[in-house]
């Protein structure tokens, strides 16, 4: 697993990377002059997943045919995805942190994420149900007040 310096952007890939240059990628002048492509980059042969832990701290920009991603927290350009080829053509910055977690740890992290999202989903449903019940109660009270007001009005009019 590769990560930016603050572990905000995590890139899971099989460890088969191919060294690339601006020439082998066939970059145009705009792309060649970009800061990302001047770094030491490699092409990911088999991308598994890209996780943005805090998406609000991630910036993307378009340069030519590429969407370049940067972590705003640690100011690290992490990867670029070809806009037409998508996940089949991803470039990574080679100086990313290479975190070698045992599969059991990775599975544990995935299980924790899944449990958290499931818990949040259940809490959200419970909150929506409470809101629905409260709304019903308030409408019932409003109807009681309306009925009483109409009855009082009728008794006054007679």
mmCIF file with all atom_site columns, C-alpha atoms in Angstrom:
data_model
loop_
_atom_site.group_PDB
_atom_site.id
_atom_site.type_symbol
_atom_site.label_atom_id
_atom_site.label_alt_id
_atom_site.label_comp_id
_atom_site.label_asym_id
_atom_site.label_entity_id
_atom_site.label_seq_id
_atom_site.pdbx_PDB_ins_code
_atom_site.Cartn_x
_atom_site.Cartn_y
_atom_site.Cartn_z
_atom_site.occupancy
_atom_site.B_iso_or_equiv
_atom_site.pdbx_formal_charge
_atom_site.auth_seq_id
_atom_site.auth_comp_id
_atom_site.auth_asym_id
_atom_site.auth_atom_id
_atom_site.pdbx_PDB_model_num
ATOM 1   C CA . UNK A 1 1   ? 0.000   0.000  0.000   1.00 0.00 ? 1   UNK A CA 1
ATOM 2   C CA . UNK A 1 2   ? 1.286   3.443  -0.919  1.00 0.00 ? 2   UNK A CA 1
ATOM 3   C CA . UNK A 1 3   ? 0.324   6.622  0.914   1.00 0.00 ? 3   UNK A CA 1
ATOM 4   C CA . UNK A 1 4   ? 1.003   10.325 0.970   1.00 0.00 ? 4   UNK A CA 1
ATOM 5   C CA . UNK A 1 5   ? 3.080   11.593 3.889   1.00 0.00 ? 5   UNK A CA 1
ATOM 6   C CA . UNK A 1 6   ? 0.094   12.202 6.189   1.00 0.00 ? 6   UNK A CA 1
ATOM 7   C CA . UNK A 1 7   ? -1.701  8.945  5.201   1.00 0.00 ? 7   UNK A CA 1
ATOM 8   C CA . UNK A 1 8   ? -4.669  10.840 3.786   1.00 0.00 ? 8   UNK A CA 1
ATOM 9   C CA . UNK A 1 9   ? -4.458  9.285  0.309   1.00 0.00 ? 9   UNK A CA 1
ATOM 10  C CA . UNK A 1 10  ? -3.948  5.522  0.225   1.00 0.00 ? 10  UNK A CA 1
ATOM 11  C CA . UNK A 1 11  ? -3.183  3.700  -3.013  1.00 0.00 ? 11  UNK A CA 1
ATOM 12  C CA . UNK A 1 12  ? -3.510  -0.061 -3.086  1.00 0.00 ? 12  UNK A CA 1
ATOM 13  C CA . UNK A 1 13  ? -1.823  -1.718 -6.024  1.00 0.00 ? 13  UNK A CA 1
ATOM 14  C CA . UNK A 1 14  ? -0.138  -4.968 -6.848  1.00 0.00 ? 14  UNK A CA 1
ATOM 15  C CA . UNK A 1 15  ? 3.580   -4.314 -6.537  1.00 0.00 ? 15  UNK A CA 1
ATOM 16  C CA . UNK A 1 16  ? 4.203   -4.244 -10.272 1.00 0.00 ? 16  UNK A CA 1
ATOM 17  C CA . UNK A 1 17  ? 5.192   -0.780 -11.403 1.00 0.00 ? 17  UNK A CA 1
ATOM 18  C CA . UNK A 1 18  ? 6.672   0.308  -14.709 1.00 0.00 ? 18  UNK A CA 1
ATOM 19  C CA . UNK A 1 19  ? 9.141   3.181  -14.946 1.00 0.00 ? 19  UNK A CA 1
ATOM 20  C CA . UNK A 1 20  ? 7.867   5.818  -17.387 1.00 0.00 ? 20  UNK A CA 1
ATOM 21  C CA . UNK A 1 21  ? 9.130   9.078  -18.836 1.00 0.00 ? 21  UNK A CA 1
ATOM 22  C CA . UNK A 1 22  ? 7.461   11.999 -20.589 1.00 0.00 ? 22  UNK A CA 1
ATOM 23  C CA . UNK A 1 23  ? 8.603   10.518 -23.892 1.00 0.00 ? 23  UNK A CA 1
ATOM 24  C CA . UNK A 1 24  ? 7.245   7.009  -23.261 1.00 0.00 ? 24  UNK A CA 1
ATOM 25  C CA . UNK A 1 25  ? 3.913   8.510  -22.189 1.00 0.00 ? 25  UNK A CA 1
ATOM 26  C CA . UNK A 1 26  ? 3.747   10.751 -25.261 1.00 0.00 ? 26  UNK A CA 1
ATOM 27  C CA . UNK A 1 27  ? 2.995   13.854 -23.221 1.00 0.00 ? 27  UNK A CA 1
ATOM 28  C CA . UNK A 1 28  ? 2.238   17.169 -24.897 1.00 0.00 ? 28  UNK A CA 1
ATOM 29  C CA . UNK A 1 29  ? 4.102   20.383 -23.981 1.00 0.00 ? 29  UNK A CA 1
ATOM 30  C CA . UNK A 1 30  ? 1.528   21.450 -21.377 1.00 0.00 ? 30  UNK A CA 1
ATOM 31  C CA . UNK A 1 31  ? 1.770   18.080 -19.638 1.00 0.00 ? 31  UNK A CA 1
ATOM 32  C CA . UNK A 1 32  ? 5.579   17.980 -19.827 1.00 0.00 ? 32  UNK A CA 1
ATOM 33  C CA . UNK A 1 33  ? 5.835   21.367 -18.123 1.00 0.00 ? 33  UNK A CA 1
ATOM 34  C CA . UNK A 1 34  ? 3.592   20.337 -15.213 1.00 0.00 ? 34  UNK A CA 1
ATOM 35  C CA . UNK A 1 35  ? 5.183   19.809 -11.796 1.00 0.00 ? 35  UNK A CA 1
ATOM 36  C CA . UNK A 1 36  ? 3.757   16.285 -11.402 1.00 0.00 ? 36  UNK A CA 1
ATOM 37  C CA . UNK A 1 37  ? 5.342   14.960 -14.587 1.00 0.00 ? 37  UNK A CA 1
ATOM 38  C CA . UNK A 1 38  ? 8.746   16.393 -13.619 1.00 0.00 ? 38  UNK A CA 1
ATOM 39  C CA . UNK A 1 39  ? 8.775   14.085 -10.579 1.00 0.00 ? 39  UNK A CA 1
ATOM 40  C CA . UNK A 1 40  ? 9.981   10.507 -10.575 1.00 0.00 ? 40  UNK A CA 1
ATOM 41  C CA . UNK A 1 41  ? 6.818   8.654  -11.645 1.00 0.00 ? 41  UNK A CA 1
ATOM 42  C CA . UNK A 1 42  ? 5.827   5.091  -12.408 1.00 0.00 ? 42  UNK A CA 1
ATOM 43  C CA . UNK A 1 43  ? 2.839   3.490  -14.081 1.00 0.00 ? 43  UNK A CA 1
ATOM 44  C CA . UNK A 1 44  ? 0.707   1.168  -11.972 1.00 0.00 ? 44  UNK A CA 1
ATOM 45  C CA . UNK A 1 45  ? 0.145   -2.108 -13.771 1.00 0.00 ? 45  UNK A CA 1
ATOM 46  C CA . UNK A 1 46  ? -2.656  -3.328 -11.494 1.00 0.00 ? 46  UNK A CA 1
ATOM 47  C CA . UNK A 1 47  ? -4.529  -0.759 -9.408  1.00 0.00 ? 47  UNK A CA 1
ATOM 48  C CA . UNK A 1 48  ? -6.666  -2.204 -6.617  1.00 0.00 ? 48  UNK A CA 1
ATOM 49  C CA . UNK A 1 49  ? -8.064  0.851  -4.835  1.00 0.00 ? 49  UNK A CA 1
ATOM 50  C CA . UNK A 1 50  ? -7.517  4.532  -4.082  1.00 0.00 ? 50  UNK A CA 1
ATOM 51  C CA . UNK A 1 51  ? -8.867  5.774  -0.748  1.00 0.00 ? 51  UNK A CA 1
ATOM 52  C CA . UNK A 1 52  ? -9.160  9.417  0.211   1.00 0.00 ? 52  UNK A CA 1
ATOM 53  C CA . UNK A 1 53  ? -9.503  9.403  3.999   1.00 0.00 ? 53  UNK A CA 1
ATOM 54  C CA . UNK A 1 54  ? -10.413 13.098 4.161   1.00 0.00 ? 54  UNK A CA 1
ATOM 55  C CA . UNK A 1 55  ? -11.683 14.071 0.688   1.00 0.00 ? 55  UNK A CA 1
ATOM 56  C CA . UNK A 1 56  ? -11.991 17.722 1.703   1.00 0.00 ? 56  UNK A CA 1
ATOM 57  C CA . UNK A 1 57  ? -8.173  17.798 1.949   1.00 0.00 ? 57  UNK A CA 1
ATOM 58  C CA . UNK A 1 58  ? -7.703  16.437 -1.572  1.00 0.00 ? 58  UNK A CA 1
ATOM 59  C CA . UNK A 1 59  ? -7.357  18.645 -4.638  1.00 0.00 ? 59  UNK A CA 1
ATOM 60  C CA . UNK A 1 60  ? -7.637  17.492 -8.234  1.00 0.00 ? 60  UNK A CA 1
ATOM 61  C CA . UNK A 1 61  ? -6.772  19.438 -11.339 1.00 0.00 ? 61  UNK A CA 1
ATOM 62  C CA . UNK A 1 62  ? -6.779  18.685 -15.038 1.00 0.00 ? 62  UNK A CA 1
ATOM 63  C CA . UNK A 1 63  ? -3.668  18.935 -17.160 1.00 0.00 ? 63  UNK A CA 1
ATOM 64  C CA . UNK A 1 64  ? -4.093  17.771 -20.721 1.00 0.00 ? 64  UNK A CA 1
ATOM 65  C CA . UNK A 1 65  ? -5.524  14.252 -20.649 1.00 0.00 ? 65  UNK A CA 1
ATOM 66  C CA . UNK A 1 66  ? -4.668  13.721 -16.978 1.00 0.00 ? 66  UNK A CA 1
ATOM 67  C CA . UNK A 1 67  ? -6.428  14.319 -13.675 1.00 0.00 ? 67  UNK A CA 1
ATOM 68  C CA . UNK A 1 68  ? -3.734  14.981 -11.092 1.00 0.00 ? 68  UNK A CA 1
ATOM 69  C CA . UNK A 1 69  ? -4.409  14.473 -7.391  1.00 0.00 ? 69  UNK A CA 1
ATOM 70  C CA . UNK A 1 70  ? -2.702  16.316 -4.556  1.00 0.00 ? 70  UNK A CA 1
ATOM 71  C CA . UNK A 1 71  ? -3.038  16.021 -0.786  1.00 0.00 ? 71  UNK A CA 1
ATOM 72  C CA . UNK A 1 72  ? -3.460  19.577 0.518   1.00 0.00 ? 72  UNK A CA 1
ATOM 73  C CA . UNK A 1 73  ? -2.462  18.564 4.039   1.00 0.00 ? 73  UNK A CA 1
ATOM 74  C CA . UNK A 1 74  ? 1.065   17.353 3.267   1.00 0.00 ? 74  UNK A CA 1
ATOM 75  C CA . UNK A 1 75  ? 1.347   19.086 -0.154  1.00 0.00 ? 75  UNK A CA 1
ATOM 76  C CA . UNK A 1 76  ? 2.132   15.849 -1.964  1.00 0.00 ? 76  UNK A CA 1
ATOM 77  C CA . UNK A 1 77  ? 1.176   15.114 -5.568  1.00 0.00 ? 77  UNK A CA 1
ATOM 78  C CA . UNK A 1 78  ? 0.238   11.451 -5.285  1.00 0.00 ? 78  UNK A CA 1
ATOM 79  C CA . UNK A 1 79  ? -1.080  10.201 -8.584  1.00 0.00 ? 79  UNK A CA 1
ATOM 80  C CA . UNK A 1 80  ? -2.501  11.023 -11.994 1.00 0.00 ? 80  UNK A CA 1
ATOM 81  C CA . UNK A 1 81  ? -5.303  9.208  -13.786 1.00 0.00 ? 81  UNK A CA 1
ATOM 82  C CA . UNK A 1 82  ? -5.706  9.337  -17.555 1.00 0.00 ? 82  UNK A CA 1
ATOM 83  C CA . UNK A 1 83  ? -9.142  10.848 -18.192 1.00 0.00 ? 83  UNK A CA 1
ATOM 84  C CA . UNK A 1 84  ? -9.998  8.534  -21.084 1.00 0.00 ? 84  UNK A CA 1
ATOM 85  C CA . UNK A 1 85  ? -8.306  5.311  -19.966 1.00 0.00 ? 85  UNK A CA 1
ATOM 86  C CA . UNK A 1 86  ? -9.273  5.635  -16.286 1.00 0.00 ? 86  UNK A CA 1
ATOM 87  C CA . UNK A 1 87  ? -7.991  3.079  -13.791 1.00 0.00 ? 87  UNK A CA 1
ATOM 88  C CA . UNK A 1 88  ? -6.110  1.206  -16.517 1.00 0.00 ? 88  UNK A CA 1
ATOM 89  C CA . UNK A 1 89  ? -3.651  4.105  -16.794 1.00 0.00 ? 89  UNK A CA 1
ATOM 90  C CA . UNK A 1 90  ? -2.593  5.469  -13.406 1.00 0.00 ? 90  UNK A CA 1
ATOM 91  C CA . UNK A 1 91  ? 0.737   7.111  -12.637 1.00 0.00 ? 91  UNK A CA 1
ATOM 92  C CA . UNK A 1 92  ? 2.110   7.409  -9.115  1.00 0.00 ? 92  UNK A CA 1
ATOM 93  C CA . UNK A 1 93  ? 4.815   9.488  -7.507  1.00 0.00 ? 93  UNK A CA 1
ATOM 94  C CA . UNK A 1 94  ? 7.552   7.023  -6.545  1.00 0.00 ? 94  UNK A CA 1
ATOM 95  C CA . UNK A 1 95  ? 8.498   8.767  -3.302  1.00 0.00 ? 95  UNK A CA 1
ATOM 96  C CA . UNK A 1 96  ? 5.171   7.931  -1.642  1.00 0.00 ? 96  UNK A CA 1
ATOM 97  C CA . UNK A 1 97  ? 5.338   6.062  1.636   1.00 0.00 ? 97  UNK A CA 1
ATOM 98  C CA . UNK A 1 98  ? 5.345   2.344  0.993   1.00 0.00 ? 98  UNK A CA 1
ATOM 99  C CA . UNK A 1 99  ? 3.392   0.788  3.826   1.00 0.00 ? 99  UNK A CA 1
ATOM 100 C CA . UNK A 1 100 ? 3.605   -2.971 3.922   1.00 0.00 ? 100 UNK A CA 1
ATOM 101 C CA . UNK A 1 101 ? 0.735   -4.135 6.097   1.00 0.00 ? 101 UNK A CA 1
ATOM 102 C CA . UNK A 1 102 ? 0.047   -7.808 6.631   1.00 0.00 ? 102 UNK A CA 1
ATOM 103 C CA . UNK A 1 103 ? -3.187  -8.909 4.955   1.00 0.00 ? 103 UNK A CA 1
ATOM 104 C CA . UNK A 1 104 ? -4.772  -9.469 8.370   1.00 0.00 ? 104 UNK A CA 1
ATOM 105 C CA . UNK A 1 105 ? -4.192  -5.816 9.292   1.00 0.00 ? 105 UNK A CA 1
ATOM 106 C CA . UNK A 1 106 ? -5.586  -4.627 5.962   1.00 0.00 ? 106 UNK A CA 1
ATOM 107 C CA . UNK A 1 107 ? -8.626  -6.861 6.413   1.00 0.00 ? 107 UNK A CA 1
ATOM 108 C CA . UNK A 1 108 ? -9.080  -5.567 9.952   1.00 0.00 ? 108 UNK A CA 1
ATOM 109 C CA . UNK A 1 109 ? -8.987  -1.982 8.701   1.00 0.00 ? 109 UNK A CA 1
ATOM 110 C CA . UNK A 1 110 ? -11.536 -2.806 5.994   1.00 0.00 ? 110 UNK A CA 1
ATOM 111 C CA . UNK A 1 111 ? -13.757 -4.533 8.560   1.00 0.00 ? 111 UNK A CA 1
ATOM 112 C CA . UNK A 1 112 ? -13.564 -1.515 10.871  1.00 0.00 ? 112 UNK A CA 1
ATOM 113 C CA . UNK A 1 113 ? -14.485 0.813  8.000   1.00 0.00 ? 113 UNK A CA 1
ATOM 114 C CA . UNK A 1 114 ? -17.387 -1.447 7.048   1.00 0.00 ? 114 UNK A CA 1
ATOM 115 C CA . UNK A 1 115 ? -18.617 -1.663 10.659  1.00 0.00 ? 115 UNK A CA 1
ATOM 116 C CA . UNK A 1 116 ? -18.391 2.109  11.024  1.00 0.00 ? 116 UNK A CA 1
ATOM 117 C CA . UNK A 1 117 ? -20.342 2.794  7.838   1.00 0.00 ? 117 UNK A CA 1
ATOM 118 C CA . UNK A 1 118 ? -22.959 0.194  8.837   1.00 0.00 ? 118 UNK A CA 1
ATOM 119 C CA . UNK A 1 119 ? -23.300 1.791  12.285  1.00 0.00 ? 119 UNK A CA 1
ATOM 120 C CA . UNK A 1 120 ? -23.690 5.248  10.727  1.00 0.00 ? 120 UNK A CA 1
ATOM 121 C CA . UNK A 1 121 ? -26.317 3.905  8.331   1.00 0.00 ? 121 UNK A CA 1
ATOM 122 C CA . UNK A 1 122 ? -28.327 2.398  11.215  1.00 0.00 ? 122 UNK A CA 1
ATOM 123 C CA . UNK A 1 123 ? -28.030 5.580  13.287  1.00 0.00 ? 123 UNK A CA 1
ATOM 124 C CA . UNK A 1 124 ? -29.182 7.623  10.313  1.00 0.00 ? 124 UNK A CA 1
ATOM 125 C CA . UNK A 1 125 ? -32.230 5.393  9.835   1.00 0.00 ? 125 UNK A CA 1
ATOM 126 C CA . UNK A 1 126 ? -33.046 5.625  13.562  1.00 0.00 ? 126 UNK A CA 1
ATOM 127 C CA . UNK A 1 127 ? -32.768 9.420  13.471  1.00 0.00 ? 127 UNK A CA 1
ATOM 128 C CA . UNK A 1 128 ? -35.047 9.578  10.422  1.00 0.00 ? 128 UNK A CA 1
ATOM 129 C CA . UNK A 1 129 ? -37.610 7.382  12.216  1.00 0.00 ? 129 UNK A CA 1
ATOM 130 C CA . UNK A 1 130 ? -37.526 9.617  15.310  1.00 0.00 ? 130 UNK A CA 1
ATOM 131 C CA . UNK A 1 131 ? -38.001 12.678 13.106  1.00 0.00 ? 131 UNK A CA 1
ATOM 132 C CA . UNK A 1 132 ? -40.950 10.994 11.344  1.00 0.00 ? 132 UNK A CA 1
ATOM 133 C CA . UNK A 1 133 ? -42.602 10.093 14.678  1.00 0.00 ? 133 UNK A CA 1
ATOM 134 C CA . UNK A 1 134 ? -42.065 13.571 16.103  1.00 0.00 ? 134 UNK A CA 1
ATOM 135 C CA . UNK A 1 135 ? -43.499 15.151 12.961  1.00 0.00 ? 135 UNK A CA 1
ATOM 136 C CA . UNK A 1 136 ? -46.599 12.929 13.202  1.00 0.00 ? 136 UNK A CA 1
ATOM 137 C CA . UNK A 1 137 ? -47.081 13.869 16.867  1.00 0.00 ? 137 UNK A CA 1
ATOM 138 C CA . UNK A 1 138 ? -46.790 17.561 16.107  1.00 0.00 ? 138 UNK A CA 1
ATOM 139 C CA . UNK A 1 139 ? -49.313 17.337 13.257  1.00 0.00 ? 139 UNK A CA 1
ATOM 140 C CA . UNK A 1 140 ? -51.715 15.469 15.571  1.00 0.00 ? 140 UNK A CA 1
ATOM 141 C CA . UNK A 1 141 ? -51.366 18.239 18.172  1.00 0.00 ? 141 UNK A CA 1
ATOM 142 C CA . UNK A 1 142 ? -51.938 20.834 15.475  1.00 0.00 ? 142 UNK A CA 1
ATOM 143 C CA . UNK A 1 143 ? -55.107 19.032 14.361  1.00 0.00 ? 143 UNK A CA 1
ATOM 144 C CA . UNK A 1 144 ? -56.388 18.966 17.967  1.00 0.00 ? 144 UNK A CA 1
ATOM 145 C CA . UNK A 1 145 ? -55.796 22.722 18.257  1.00 0.00 ? 145 UNK A CA 1
ATOM 146 C CA . UNK A 1 146 ? -57.534 23.328 14.898  1.00 0.00 ? 146 UNK A CA 1
ATOM 147 C CA . UNK A 1 147 ? -60.533 21.189 15.885  1.00 0.00 ? 147 UNK A CA 1
ATOM 148 C CA . UNK A 1 148 ? -60.851 23.021 19.202  1.00 0.00 ? 148 UNK A CA 1
ATOM 149 C CA . UNK A 1 149 ? -60.571 26.402 17.454  1.00 0.00 ? 149 UNK A CA 1
ATOM 150 C CA . UNK A 1 150 ? -63.288 25.491 14.927  1.00 0.00 ? 150 UNK A CA 1
ATOM 151 C CA . UNK A 1 151 ? -65.584 24.193 17.704  1.00 0.00 ? 151 UNK A CA 1
ATOM 152 C CA . UNK A 1 152 ? -65.085 27.381 19.717  1.00 0.00 ? 152 UNK A CA 1
ATOM 153 C CA . UNK A 1 153 ? -65.727 29.472 16.624  1.00 0.00 ? 153 UNK A CA 1
ATOM 154 C CA . UNK A 1 154 ? -68.948 27.552 15.907  1.00 0.00 ? 154 UNK A CA 1
ATOM 155 C CA . UNK A 1 155 ? -70.154 27.964 19.485  1.00 0.00 ? 155 UNK A CA 1
ATOM 156 C CA . UNK A 1 156 ? -69.469 31.698 19.358  1.00 0.00 ? 156 UNK A CA 1
ATOM 157 C CA . UNK A 1 157 ? -71.217 32.132 16.016  1.00 0.00 ? 157 UNK A CA 1
ATOM 158 C CA . UNK A 1 158 ? -74.456 30.443 17.225  1.00 0.00 ? 158 UNK A CA 1
#
